[in-house]
Structure formats: structure tokens, C-alpha cells
Amino acid sequence: MQRLWSLIRNKYLLAALAFLVWMLFFDRNDFATQYSYQKQKANLESERSFYLKENAAIIKTINDIRSNPQEVQRIAREKYKMKKDNEDIYVITKVAAKENH
């Protein structure tokens, strides 16, 4: 009991504990805030990698369109349903099978 009382009366230990409690819970950069910042950083980095991949795909498509006239025609036909004057277009879509319950 005497040893515990001497530890409690130690001013350096009390100051260190007070500092630790303050930094962990009450400071503006406390543990919970740092955790949320790290989580937000991870989300932003994943978004960044997604947009970098999207950007690379778009740049590749733009380069294909600029260098290949058949690519322009393919995109116009597939995406915008364009056709020549003497052509008919039939759009075939897949229908999901219904389950009987």
C-alpha cells in the first residue's frame, strides 16, 4: 500500500499520466480524430486510384478515336445508335429469366 501511495504522490508520474490522458482524449488531434483521418485518407486514396484508371481509359479511347476512323464509326454505331441512310438497325437485348416461386 505504501508503494502505491508513493507512486500516486510522484509528481512526474502524475504529470505524465495527465499529459497522456490529455493527448489521447482531449486534444484536437486525439486518438479518435487521427483514426478517422486515416480512414478518410484510405478512402480518398482508393478514389484517386479509381479516377487514375478511369482517366487512363478515357485517354486511350481519345487516342483511338483520333487515330482510327473505324473506331469513330464503331462508337457512333454502338453508343449513339447512328446508321447509314440505307441501313436498318436491330437492337437485341437480353432479358433476365424470371424465377417461379
CSV table of C-alpha atoms in Angstrom, one decimal:
chain,number,residue,atom,x,y,z
A,1,MET,CA,0.0,0.0,0.0
A,2,GLN,CA,2.9,2.3,0.8
A,3,ARG,CA,4.4,1.7,-2.6
A,4,LEU,CA,1.1,2.6,-4.4
A,5,TRP,CA,0.8,5.7,-2.3
A,6,SER,CA,4.3,6.7,-3.2
A,7,LEU,CA,3.6,6.2,-6.9
A,8,ILE,CA,0.5,8.3,-6.7
A,9,ARG,CA,2.4,11.1,-5.0
A,10,ASN,CA,5.1,11.1,-7.6
A,11,LYS,CA,4.6,14.4,-9.4
A,12,TYR,CA,6.4,13.3,-12.6
A,13,LEU,CA,4.2,10.2,-12.9
A,14,LEU,CA,1.1,12.3,-12.4
A,15,ALA,CA,2.2,14.8,-14.9
A,16,ALA,CA,3.0,12.1,-17.5
A,17,LEU,CA,-0.4,10.5,-16.9
A,18,ALA,CA,-2.2,13.8,-17.2
A,19,PHE,CA,-0.3,14.5,-20.4
A,20,LEU,CA,-1.1,11.1,-21.8
A,21,VAL,CA,-4.8,11.4,-21.0
A,22,TRP,CA,-5.0,14.9,-22.4
A,23,MET,CA,-3.3,13.8,-25.7
A,24,LEU,CA,-5.4,10.7,-26.1
A,25,PHE,CA,-8.8,12.2,-25.4
A,26,PHE,CA,-9.0,16.0,-25.2
A,27,ASP,CA,-6.5,17.4,-27.7
A,28,ARG,CA,-7.8,18.4,-31.1
A,29,ASN,CA,-5.5,15.7,-32.6
A,30,ASP,CA,-6.8,13.0,-30.3
A,31,PHE,CA,-6.8,9.3,-31.0
A,32,ALA,CA,-10.3,9.1,-32.4
A,33,THR,CA,-9.7,12.1,-34.7
A,34,GLN,CA,-6.5,10.5,-36.0
A,35,TYR,CA,-8.3,7.2,-36.6
A,36,SER,CA,-11.0,9.0,-38.6
A,37,TYR,CA,-8.4,10.9,-40.6
A,38,GLN,CA,-6.6,7.7,-41.5
A,39,LYS,CA,-9.8,6.1,-42.6
A,40,GLN,CA,-10.7,9.2,-44.7
A,41,LYS,CA,-7.2,9.1,-46.2
A,42,ALA,CA,-7.6,5.5,-47.2
A,43,ASN,CA,-10.9,6.2,-48.9
A,44,LEU,CA,-9.5,9.2,-50.8
A,45,GLU,CA,-6.5,7.1,-52.0
A,46,SER,CA,-8.8,4.4,-53.3
A,47,GLU,CA,-10.9,7.1,-55.1
A,48,ARG,CA,-7.7,8.6,-56.5
A,49,SER,CA,-6.6,5.2,-57.9
A,50,PHE,CA,-10.1,4.6,-59.4
A,51,TYR,CA,-10.1,8.0,-61.1
A,52,LEU,CA,-6.5,7.5,-62.4
A,53,LYS,CA,-7.6,4.2,-64.0
A,54,GLU,CA,-10.7,5.9,-65.5
A,55,ASN,CA,-8.5,8.8,-66.8
A,56,ALA,CA,-6.1,6.3,-68.5
A,57,ALA,CA,-9.0,4.5,-70.1
A,58,ILE,CA,-10.5,7.8,-71.4
A,59,ILE,CA,-7.1,8.9,-72.7
A,60,LYS,CA,-6.7,5.6,-74.5
A,61,THR,CA,-10.2,6.0,-76.1
A,62,ILE,CA,-9.5,9.5,-77.2
A,63,ASN,CA,-6.2,8.4,-78.8
A,64,ASP,CA,-8.0,5.6,-80.6
A,65,ILE,CA,-10.7,7.9,-81.9
A,66,ARG,CA,-8.1,10.4,-83.2
A,67,SER,CA,-6.0,7.8,-85.0
A,68,ASN,CA,-8.6,5.3,-86.3
A,69,PRO,CA,-11.7,6.3,-88.3
A,70,GLN,CA,-13.2,2.9,-87.9
A,71,GLU,CA,-13.2,3.4,-84.1
A,72,VAL,CA,-15.2,6.6,-84.5
A,73,GLN,CA,-17.7,4.7,-86.6
A,74,ARG,CA,-17.9,1.8,-84.1
A,75,ILE,CA,-18.6,4.2,-81.2
A,76,ALA,CA,-21.2,6.1,-83.2
A,77,ARG,CA,-23.0,2.9,-84.1
A,78,GLU,CA,-22.8,1.3,-80.6
A,79,LYS,CA,-23.2,4.2,-78.3
A,80,TYR,CA,-25.3,6.6,-80.2
A,81,LYS,CA,-27.2,4.2,-82.5
A,82,MET,CA,-26.2,6.0,-85.6
A,83,LYS,CA,-26.6,4.4,-89.0
A,84,LYS,CA,-26.1,5.0,-92.7
A,85,ASP,CA,-29.1,6.0,-94.8
A,86,ASN,CA,-29.6,2.6,-96.4
A,87,GLU,CA,-29.2,0.5,-93.2
A,88,ASP,CA,-31.7,-0.8,-90.6
A,89,ILE,CA,-30.6,-1.3,-87.0
A,90,TYR,CA,-32.0,-4.0,-84.8
A,91,VAL,CA,-31.1,-3.7,-81.1
A,92,ILE,CA,-31.2,-7.1,-79.3
A,93,THR,CA,-31.2,-7.0,-75.5
A,94,LYS,CA,-31.0,-9.9,-73.1
A,95,VAL,CA,-33.9,-10.4,-70.8
A,96,ALA,CA,-33.3,-11.9,-67.4
A,97,ALA,CA,-35.2,-15.2,-66.8
A,98,LYS,CA,-37.9,-14.9,-64.1
A,99,GLU,CA,-37.9,-17.4,-61.3
A,100,ASN,CA,-41.1,-19.1,-60.4
A,101,HIS,CA,-41.8,-19.1,-56.6
